[in-house]
PDB file of C-alpha atoms and ligand atoms in Angstrom:
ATOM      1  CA  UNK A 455       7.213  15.577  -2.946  1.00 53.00           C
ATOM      2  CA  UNK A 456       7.952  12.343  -4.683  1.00 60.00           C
ATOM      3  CA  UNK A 457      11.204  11.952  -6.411  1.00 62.00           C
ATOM      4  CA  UNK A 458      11.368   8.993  -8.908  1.00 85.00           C
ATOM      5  CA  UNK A 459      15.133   8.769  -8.807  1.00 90.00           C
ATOM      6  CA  UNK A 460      16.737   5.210  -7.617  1.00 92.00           C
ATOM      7  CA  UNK A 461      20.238   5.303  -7.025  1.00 92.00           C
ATOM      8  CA  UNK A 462      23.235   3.191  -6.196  1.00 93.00           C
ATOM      9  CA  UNK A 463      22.946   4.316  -2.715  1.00 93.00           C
ATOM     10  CA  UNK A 464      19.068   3.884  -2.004  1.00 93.00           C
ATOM     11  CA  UNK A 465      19.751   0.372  -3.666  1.00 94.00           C
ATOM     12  CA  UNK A 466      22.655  -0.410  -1.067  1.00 94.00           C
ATOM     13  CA  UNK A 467      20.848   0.900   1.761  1.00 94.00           C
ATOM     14  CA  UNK A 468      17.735  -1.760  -0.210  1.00 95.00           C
ATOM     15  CA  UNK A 469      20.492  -4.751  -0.197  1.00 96.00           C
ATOM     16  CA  UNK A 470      21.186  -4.122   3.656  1.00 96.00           C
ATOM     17  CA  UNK A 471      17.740  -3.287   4.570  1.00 97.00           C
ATOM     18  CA  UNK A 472      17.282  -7.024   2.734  1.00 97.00           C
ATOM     19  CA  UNK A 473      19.682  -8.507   4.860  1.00 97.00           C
ATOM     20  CA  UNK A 474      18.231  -6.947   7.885  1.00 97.00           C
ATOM     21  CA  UNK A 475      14.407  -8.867   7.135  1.00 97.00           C
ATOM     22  CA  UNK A 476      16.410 -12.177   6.193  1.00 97.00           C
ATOM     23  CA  UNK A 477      18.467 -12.007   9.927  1.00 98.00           C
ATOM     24  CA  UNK A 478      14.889 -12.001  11.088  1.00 97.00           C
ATOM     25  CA  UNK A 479      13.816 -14.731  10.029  1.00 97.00           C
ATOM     26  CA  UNK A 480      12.104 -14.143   6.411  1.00 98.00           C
ATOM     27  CA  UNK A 481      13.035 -17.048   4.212  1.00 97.00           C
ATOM     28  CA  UNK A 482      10.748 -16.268   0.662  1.00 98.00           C
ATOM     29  CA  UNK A 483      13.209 -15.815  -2.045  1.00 97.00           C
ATOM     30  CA  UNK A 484      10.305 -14.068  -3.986  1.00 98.00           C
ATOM     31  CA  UNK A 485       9.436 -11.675  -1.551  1.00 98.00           C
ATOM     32  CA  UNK A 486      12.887 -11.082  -0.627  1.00 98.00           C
ATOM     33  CA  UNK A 487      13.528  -9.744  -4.076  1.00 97.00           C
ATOM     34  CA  UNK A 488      10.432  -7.704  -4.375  1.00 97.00           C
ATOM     35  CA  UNK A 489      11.683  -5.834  -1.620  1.00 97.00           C
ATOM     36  CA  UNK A 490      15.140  -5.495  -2.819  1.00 96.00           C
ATOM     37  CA  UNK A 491      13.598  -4.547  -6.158  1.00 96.00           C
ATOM     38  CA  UNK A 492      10.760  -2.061  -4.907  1.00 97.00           C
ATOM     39  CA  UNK A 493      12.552   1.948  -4.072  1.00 96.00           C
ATOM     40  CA  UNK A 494      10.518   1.874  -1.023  1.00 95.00           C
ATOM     41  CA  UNK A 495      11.473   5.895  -0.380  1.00 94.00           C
ATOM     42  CA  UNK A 496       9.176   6.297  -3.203  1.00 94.00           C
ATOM     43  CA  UNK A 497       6.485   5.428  -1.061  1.00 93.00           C
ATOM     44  CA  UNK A 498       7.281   8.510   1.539  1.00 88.00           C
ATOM     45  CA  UNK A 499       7.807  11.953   1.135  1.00 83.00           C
ATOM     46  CA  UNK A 500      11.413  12.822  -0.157  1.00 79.00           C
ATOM     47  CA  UNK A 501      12.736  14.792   2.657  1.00 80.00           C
ATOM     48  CA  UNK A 502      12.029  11.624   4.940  1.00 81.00           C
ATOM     49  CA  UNK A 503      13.927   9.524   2.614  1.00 82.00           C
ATOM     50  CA  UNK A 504      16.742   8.613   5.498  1.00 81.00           C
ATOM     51  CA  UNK A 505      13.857   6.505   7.041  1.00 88.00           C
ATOM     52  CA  UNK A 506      12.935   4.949   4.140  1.00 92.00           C
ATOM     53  CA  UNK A 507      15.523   2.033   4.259  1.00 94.00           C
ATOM     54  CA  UNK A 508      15.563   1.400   7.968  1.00 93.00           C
ATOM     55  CA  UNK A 509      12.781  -1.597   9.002  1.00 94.00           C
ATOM     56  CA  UNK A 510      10.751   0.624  10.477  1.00 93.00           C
ATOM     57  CA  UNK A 511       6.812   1.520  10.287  1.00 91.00           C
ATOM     58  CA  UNK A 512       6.665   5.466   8.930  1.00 90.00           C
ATOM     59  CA  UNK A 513       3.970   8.201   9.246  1.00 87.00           C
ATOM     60  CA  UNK A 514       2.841   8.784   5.471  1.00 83.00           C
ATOM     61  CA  UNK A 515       0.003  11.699   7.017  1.00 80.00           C
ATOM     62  CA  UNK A 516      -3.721  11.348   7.695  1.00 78.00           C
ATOM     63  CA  UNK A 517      -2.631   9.314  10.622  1.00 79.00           C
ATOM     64  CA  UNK A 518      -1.579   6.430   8.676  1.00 86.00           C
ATOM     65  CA  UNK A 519       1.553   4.668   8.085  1.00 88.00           C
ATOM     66  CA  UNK A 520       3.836   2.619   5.764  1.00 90.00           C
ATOM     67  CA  UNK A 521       3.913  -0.981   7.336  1.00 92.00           C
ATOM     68  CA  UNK A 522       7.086  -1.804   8.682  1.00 95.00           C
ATOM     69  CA  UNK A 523       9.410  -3.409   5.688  1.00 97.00           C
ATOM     70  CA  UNK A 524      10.053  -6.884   7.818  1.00 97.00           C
ATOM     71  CA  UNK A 525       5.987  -7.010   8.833  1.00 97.00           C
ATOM     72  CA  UNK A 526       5.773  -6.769   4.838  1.00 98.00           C
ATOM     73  CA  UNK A 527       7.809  -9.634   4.360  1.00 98.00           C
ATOM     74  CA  UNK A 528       6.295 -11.694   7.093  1.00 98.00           C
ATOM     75  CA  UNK A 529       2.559 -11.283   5.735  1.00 98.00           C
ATOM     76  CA  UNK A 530       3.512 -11.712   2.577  1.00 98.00           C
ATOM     77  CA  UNK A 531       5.581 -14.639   3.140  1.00 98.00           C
ATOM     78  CA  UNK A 532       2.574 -16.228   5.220  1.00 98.00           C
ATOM     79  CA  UNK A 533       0.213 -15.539   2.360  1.00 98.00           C
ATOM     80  CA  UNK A 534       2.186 -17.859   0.114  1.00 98.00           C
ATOM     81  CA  UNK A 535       1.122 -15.882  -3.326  1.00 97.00           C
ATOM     82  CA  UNK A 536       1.504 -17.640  -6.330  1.00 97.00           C
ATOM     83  CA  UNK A 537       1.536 -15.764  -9.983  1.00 97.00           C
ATOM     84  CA  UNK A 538      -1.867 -14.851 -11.347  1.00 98.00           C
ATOM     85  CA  UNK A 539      -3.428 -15.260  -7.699  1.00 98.00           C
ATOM     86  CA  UNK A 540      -6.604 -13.220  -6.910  1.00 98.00           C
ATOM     87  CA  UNK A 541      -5.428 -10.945  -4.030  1.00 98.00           C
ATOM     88  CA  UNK A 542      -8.103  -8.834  -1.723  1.00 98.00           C
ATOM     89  CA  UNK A 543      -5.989  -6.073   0.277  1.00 98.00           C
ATOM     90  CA  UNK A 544      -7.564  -4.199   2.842  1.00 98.00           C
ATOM     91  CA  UNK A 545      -5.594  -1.013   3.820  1.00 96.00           C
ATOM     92  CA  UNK A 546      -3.972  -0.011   0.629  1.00 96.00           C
ATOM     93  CA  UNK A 547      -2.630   2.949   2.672  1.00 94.00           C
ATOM     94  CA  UNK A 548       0.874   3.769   0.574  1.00 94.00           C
ATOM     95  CA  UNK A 549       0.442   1.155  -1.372  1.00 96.00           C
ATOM     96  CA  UNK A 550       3.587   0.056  -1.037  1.00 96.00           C
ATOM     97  CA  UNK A 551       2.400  -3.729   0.334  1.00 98.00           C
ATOM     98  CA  UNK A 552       0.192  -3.658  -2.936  1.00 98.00           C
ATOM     99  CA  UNK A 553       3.741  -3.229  -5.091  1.00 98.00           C
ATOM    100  CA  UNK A 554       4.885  -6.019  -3.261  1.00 98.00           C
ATOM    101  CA  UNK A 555       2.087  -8.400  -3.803  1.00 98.00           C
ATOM    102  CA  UNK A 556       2.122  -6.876  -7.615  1.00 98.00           C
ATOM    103  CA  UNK A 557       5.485  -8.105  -8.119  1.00 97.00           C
ATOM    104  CA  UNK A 558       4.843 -11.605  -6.462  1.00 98.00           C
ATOM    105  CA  UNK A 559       2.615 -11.973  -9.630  1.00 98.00           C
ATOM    106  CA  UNK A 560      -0.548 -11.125  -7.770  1.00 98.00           C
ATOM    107  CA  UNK A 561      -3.620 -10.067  -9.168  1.00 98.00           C
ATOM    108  CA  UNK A 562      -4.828  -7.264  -6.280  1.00 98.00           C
ATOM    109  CA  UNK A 563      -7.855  -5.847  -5.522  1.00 98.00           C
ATOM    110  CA  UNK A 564      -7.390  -3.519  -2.700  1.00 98.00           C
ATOM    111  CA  UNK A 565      -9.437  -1.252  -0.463  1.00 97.00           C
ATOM    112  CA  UNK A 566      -8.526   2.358   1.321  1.00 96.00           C
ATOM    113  CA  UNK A 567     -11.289   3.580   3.504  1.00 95.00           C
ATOM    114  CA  UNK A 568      -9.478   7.791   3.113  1.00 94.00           C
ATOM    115  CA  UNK A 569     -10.589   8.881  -0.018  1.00 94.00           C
ATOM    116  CA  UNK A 570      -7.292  11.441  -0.028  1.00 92.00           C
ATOM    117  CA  UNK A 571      -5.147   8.642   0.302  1.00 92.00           C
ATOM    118  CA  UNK A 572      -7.093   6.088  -1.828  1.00 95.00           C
ATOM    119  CA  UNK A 573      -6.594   8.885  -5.149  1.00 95.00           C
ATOM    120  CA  UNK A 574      -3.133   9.642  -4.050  1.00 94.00           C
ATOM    121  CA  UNK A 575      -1.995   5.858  -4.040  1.00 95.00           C
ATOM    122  CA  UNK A 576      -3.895   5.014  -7.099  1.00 96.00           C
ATOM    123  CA  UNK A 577      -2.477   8.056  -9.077  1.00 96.00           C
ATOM    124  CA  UNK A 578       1.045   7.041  -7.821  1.00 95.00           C
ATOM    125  CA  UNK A 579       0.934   3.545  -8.403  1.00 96.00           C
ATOM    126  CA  UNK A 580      -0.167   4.209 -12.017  1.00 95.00           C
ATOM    127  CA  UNK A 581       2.930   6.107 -12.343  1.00 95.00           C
ATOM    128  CA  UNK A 582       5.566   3.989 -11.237  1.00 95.00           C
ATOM    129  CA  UNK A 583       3.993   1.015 -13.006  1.00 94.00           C
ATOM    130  CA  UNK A 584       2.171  -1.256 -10.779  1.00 96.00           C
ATOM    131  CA  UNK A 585      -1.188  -2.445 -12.249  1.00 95.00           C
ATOM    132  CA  UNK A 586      -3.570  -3.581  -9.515  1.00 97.00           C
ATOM    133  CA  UNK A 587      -6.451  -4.957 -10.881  1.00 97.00           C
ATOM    134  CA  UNK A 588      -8.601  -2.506  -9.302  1.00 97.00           C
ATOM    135  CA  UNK A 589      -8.138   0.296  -6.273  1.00 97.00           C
ATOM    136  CA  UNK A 590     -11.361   1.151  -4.634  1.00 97.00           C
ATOM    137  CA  UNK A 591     -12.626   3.817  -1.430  1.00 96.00           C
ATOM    138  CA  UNK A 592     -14.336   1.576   0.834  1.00 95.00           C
ATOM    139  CA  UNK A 593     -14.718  -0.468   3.969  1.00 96.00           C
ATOM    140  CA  UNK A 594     -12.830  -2.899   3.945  1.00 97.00           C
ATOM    141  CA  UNK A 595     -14.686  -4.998   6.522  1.00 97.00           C
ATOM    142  CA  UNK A 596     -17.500  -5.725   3.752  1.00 97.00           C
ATOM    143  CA  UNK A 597     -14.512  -7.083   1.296  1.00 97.00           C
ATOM    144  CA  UNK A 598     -15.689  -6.792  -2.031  1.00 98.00           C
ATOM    145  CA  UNK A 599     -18.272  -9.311  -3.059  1.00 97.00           C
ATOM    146  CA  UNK A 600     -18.837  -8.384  -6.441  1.00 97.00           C
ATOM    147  CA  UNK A 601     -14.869  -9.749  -7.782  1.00 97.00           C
ATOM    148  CA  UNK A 602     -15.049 -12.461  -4.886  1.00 97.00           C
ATOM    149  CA  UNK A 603     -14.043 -15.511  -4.371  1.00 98.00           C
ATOM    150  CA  UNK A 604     -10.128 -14.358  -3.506  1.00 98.00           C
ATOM    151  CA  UNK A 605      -7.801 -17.038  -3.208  1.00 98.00           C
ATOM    152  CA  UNK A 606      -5.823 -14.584  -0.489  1.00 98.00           C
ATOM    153  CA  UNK A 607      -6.646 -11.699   2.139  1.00 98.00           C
ATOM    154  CA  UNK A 608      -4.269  -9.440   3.380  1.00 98.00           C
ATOM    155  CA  UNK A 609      -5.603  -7.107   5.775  1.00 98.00           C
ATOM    156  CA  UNK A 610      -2.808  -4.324   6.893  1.00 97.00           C
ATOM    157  CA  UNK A 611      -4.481  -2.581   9.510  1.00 96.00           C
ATOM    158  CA  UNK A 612      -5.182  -4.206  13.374  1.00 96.00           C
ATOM    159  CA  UNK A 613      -8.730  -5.841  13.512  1.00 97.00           C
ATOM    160  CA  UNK A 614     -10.292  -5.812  16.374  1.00 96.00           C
ATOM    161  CA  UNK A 615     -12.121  -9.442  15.126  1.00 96.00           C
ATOM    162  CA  UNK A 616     -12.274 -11.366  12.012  1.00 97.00           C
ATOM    163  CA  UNK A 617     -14.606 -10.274   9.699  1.00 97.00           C
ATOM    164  CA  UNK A 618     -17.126 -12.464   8.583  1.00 96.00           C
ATOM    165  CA  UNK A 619     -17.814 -10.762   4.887  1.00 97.00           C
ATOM    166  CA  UNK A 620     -14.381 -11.967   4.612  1.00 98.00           C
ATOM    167  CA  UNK A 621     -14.006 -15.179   5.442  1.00 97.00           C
ATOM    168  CA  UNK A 622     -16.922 -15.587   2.973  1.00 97.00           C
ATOM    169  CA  UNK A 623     -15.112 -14.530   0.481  1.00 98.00           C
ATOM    170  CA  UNK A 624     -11.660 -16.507   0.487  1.00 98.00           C
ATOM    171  CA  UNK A 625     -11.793 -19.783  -1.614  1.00 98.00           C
ATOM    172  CA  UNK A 626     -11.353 -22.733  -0.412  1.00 98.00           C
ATOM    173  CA  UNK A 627      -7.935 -23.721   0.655  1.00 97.00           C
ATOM    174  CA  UNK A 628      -7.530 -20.259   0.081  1.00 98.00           C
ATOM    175  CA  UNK A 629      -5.454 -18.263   3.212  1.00 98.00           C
ATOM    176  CA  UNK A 630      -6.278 -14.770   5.265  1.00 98.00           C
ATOM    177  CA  UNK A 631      -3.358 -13.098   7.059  1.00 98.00           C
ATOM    178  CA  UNK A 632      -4.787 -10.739   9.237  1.00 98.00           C
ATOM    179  CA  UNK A 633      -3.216  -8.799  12.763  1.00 98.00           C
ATOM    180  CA  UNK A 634      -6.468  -9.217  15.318  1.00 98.00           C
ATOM    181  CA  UNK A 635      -6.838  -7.129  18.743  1.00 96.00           C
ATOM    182  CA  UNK A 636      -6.142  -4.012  19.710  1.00 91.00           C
ATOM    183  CA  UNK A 637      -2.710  -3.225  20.767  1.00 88.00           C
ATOM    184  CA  UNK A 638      -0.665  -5.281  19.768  1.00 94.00           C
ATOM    185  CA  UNK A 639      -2.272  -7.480  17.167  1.00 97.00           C
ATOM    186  CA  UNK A 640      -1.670 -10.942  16.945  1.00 98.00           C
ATOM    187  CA  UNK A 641      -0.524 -11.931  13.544  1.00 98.00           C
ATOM    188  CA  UNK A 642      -3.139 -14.574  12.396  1.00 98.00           C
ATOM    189  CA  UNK A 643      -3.508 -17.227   9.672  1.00 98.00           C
ATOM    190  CA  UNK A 644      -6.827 -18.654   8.336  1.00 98.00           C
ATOM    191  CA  UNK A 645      -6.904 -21.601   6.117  1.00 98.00           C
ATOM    192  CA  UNK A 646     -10.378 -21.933   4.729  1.00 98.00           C
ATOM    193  CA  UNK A 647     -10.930 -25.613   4.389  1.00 98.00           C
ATOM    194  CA  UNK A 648     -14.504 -26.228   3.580  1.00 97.00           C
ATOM    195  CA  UNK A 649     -16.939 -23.825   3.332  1.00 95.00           C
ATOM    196  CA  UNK A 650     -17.134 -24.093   7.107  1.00 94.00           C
ATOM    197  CA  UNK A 651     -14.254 -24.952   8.437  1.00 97.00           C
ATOM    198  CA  UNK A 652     -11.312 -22.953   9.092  1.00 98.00           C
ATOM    199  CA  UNK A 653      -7.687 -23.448  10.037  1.00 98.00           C
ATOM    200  CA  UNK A 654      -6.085 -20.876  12.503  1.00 98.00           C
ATOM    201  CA  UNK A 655      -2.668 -20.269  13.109  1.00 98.00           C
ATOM    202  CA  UNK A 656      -1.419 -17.766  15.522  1.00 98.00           C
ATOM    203  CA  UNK A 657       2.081 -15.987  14.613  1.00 97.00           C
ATOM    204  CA  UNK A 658       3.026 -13.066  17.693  1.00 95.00           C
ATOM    205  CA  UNK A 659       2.281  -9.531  18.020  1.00 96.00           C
ATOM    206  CA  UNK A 660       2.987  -6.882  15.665  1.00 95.00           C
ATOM    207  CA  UNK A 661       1.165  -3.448  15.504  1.00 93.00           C
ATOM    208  CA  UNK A 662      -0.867  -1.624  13.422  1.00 93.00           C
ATOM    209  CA  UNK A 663      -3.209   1.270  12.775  1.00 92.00           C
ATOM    210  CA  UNK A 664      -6.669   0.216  13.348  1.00 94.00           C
ATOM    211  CA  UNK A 665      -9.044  -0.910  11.001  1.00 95.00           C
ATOM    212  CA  UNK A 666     -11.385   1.252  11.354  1.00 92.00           C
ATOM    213  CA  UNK A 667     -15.280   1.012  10.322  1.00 85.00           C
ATOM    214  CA  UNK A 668     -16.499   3.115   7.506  1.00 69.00           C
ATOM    215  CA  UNK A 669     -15.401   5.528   5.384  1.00 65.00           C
ATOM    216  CA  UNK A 670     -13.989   9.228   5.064  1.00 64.00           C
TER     217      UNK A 670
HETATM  218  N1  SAH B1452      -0.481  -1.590   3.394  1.00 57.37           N
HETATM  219  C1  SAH B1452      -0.245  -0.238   3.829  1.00 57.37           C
HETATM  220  C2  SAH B1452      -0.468  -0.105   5.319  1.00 57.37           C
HETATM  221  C3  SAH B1452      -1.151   1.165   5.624  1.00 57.37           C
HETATM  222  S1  SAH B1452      -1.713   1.355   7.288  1.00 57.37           S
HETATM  223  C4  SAH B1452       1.149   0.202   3.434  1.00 57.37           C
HETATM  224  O1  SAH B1452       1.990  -0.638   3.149  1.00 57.37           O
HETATM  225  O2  SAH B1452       1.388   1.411   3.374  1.00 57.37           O
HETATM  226  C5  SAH B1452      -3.373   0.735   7.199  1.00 57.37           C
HETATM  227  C6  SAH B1452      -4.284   1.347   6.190  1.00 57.37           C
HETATM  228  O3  SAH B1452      -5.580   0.789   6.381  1.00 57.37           O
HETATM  229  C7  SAH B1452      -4.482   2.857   6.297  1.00 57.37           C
HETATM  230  O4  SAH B1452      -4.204   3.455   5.068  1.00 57.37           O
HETATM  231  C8  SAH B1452      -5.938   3.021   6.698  1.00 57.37           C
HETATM  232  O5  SAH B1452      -6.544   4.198   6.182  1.00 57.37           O
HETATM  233  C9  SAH B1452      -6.554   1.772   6.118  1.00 57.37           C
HETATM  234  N2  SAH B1452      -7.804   1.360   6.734  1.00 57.37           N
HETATM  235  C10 SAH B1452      -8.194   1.471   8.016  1.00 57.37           C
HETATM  236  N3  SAH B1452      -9.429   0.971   8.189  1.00 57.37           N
HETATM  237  C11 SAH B1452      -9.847   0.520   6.960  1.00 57.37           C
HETATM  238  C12 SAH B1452     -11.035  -0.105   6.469  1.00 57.37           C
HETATM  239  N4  SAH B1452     -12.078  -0.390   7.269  1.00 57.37           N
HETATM  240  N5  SAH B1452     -11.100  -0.416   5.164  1.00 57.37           N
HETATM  241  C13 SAH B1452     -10.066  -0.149   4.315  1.00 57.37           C
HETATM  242  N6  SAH B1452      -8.916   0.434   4.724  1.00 57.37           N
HETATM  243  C14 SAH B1452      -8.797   0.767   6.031  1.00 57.37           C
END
């Protein structure tokens, strides 16, 4: 069950939970405030609500999770989004990463290869506001071609190598954020800088879920 309520106590535990992500290092004032703004125990079942406000990953059922609040923050803040950006997001999962891109001014396409969870997010996200530009079921390893070029990526789920489809379809100086391996990830940047050329920067491990290859 979902409860829409949003009180003074989920937004203290929000405030700390803020503080938390900053002591670690994330600097974005704008993504610092979507997360302070966003009820993140929306995102998960009500009687787990305790965990919503701790920075930590969360089971939200088929085997997927909610991304861990300061692994949010740190894509995010590598992804650099500025207001009416084109943003592909692959993983859409909760969608709680796509609220957070929504209320950096993003424009987001995103992808959810469980159909369950893909109709679930996109009926929720509808409710509480947030207007991606469109939600599809899909692979995300294909991207989506047909509303590319995207001047951002955001994959959310561990890659076990970059996709090409996508790099195709980031503009260029456009930037990919994307964790790549198995277990852990390593947290990488792409720079596209001609339509060959790419920059990469390497940022440590996280983990993930995997990205897995098509659709159910
Ligand atoms: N951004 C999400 C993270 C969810 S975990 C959040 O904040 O909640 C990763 C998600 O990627 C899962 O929902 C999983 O189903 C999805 N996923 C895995 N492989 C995928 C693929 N090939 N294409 C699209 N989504 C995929």
């Amino acid at each position: 069950m979902i409860s829409l309520k949003d009180s003074f106590r989920h937004q203290g535990k929000r405030k700390q939970l803020v503080e938390t992500i900053k002591a670690k290092g994330i600097k974005d004032e704008k993504v610092l405030s979507a997360i302070a703004k966003i009820p993140r125990h929306w995102f998960m079942d009500s009687s787990f609500e305790d965990h919503a406000y701790q920075d930590k990953a969360f089971p939200i059922g088929a085997g997927q999770t909610i991304s861990q609040p300061y692994t949010v923050a740190f894509q995010s803040e590598l992804l650099q989004v500025k207001k009416d950006e084109k943003v592909l997001e692959i993983g859409t999962g909760s969608g709680y990463q796509t609220a957070v891109l929504c209320e950096l001014g993003a424009k987001v396409y995103g992808i959810e290869r469980q159909n369950e969870l893909f109709k679930k997010t996109k009926r929720f996200l509808e409710k509480i506001g947030y207007r991606p530009k469109r939600l599809t079921f899909g692979d995300g390893y294909k991207g989506m071609p047909n509303y590319a070029p995207f001047d951002k990526i955001i994959v959310t789920a561990g890659a076990p190598f970059i996709p090409k489809a996508l790099l195709n379809q980031l503009i260029i100086g456009g930037r990919m954020v994307i964790p790549v391996g198995d277990d852990p990830q390593i947290m990488t940047l792409l720079i596209r800088k001609s339509a060959k050329e790419f920059e990469k920067k390497e940022f440590g491990e996280f983990r993930f879920v995997p990205l897995l290859k098509n659709k159910n």
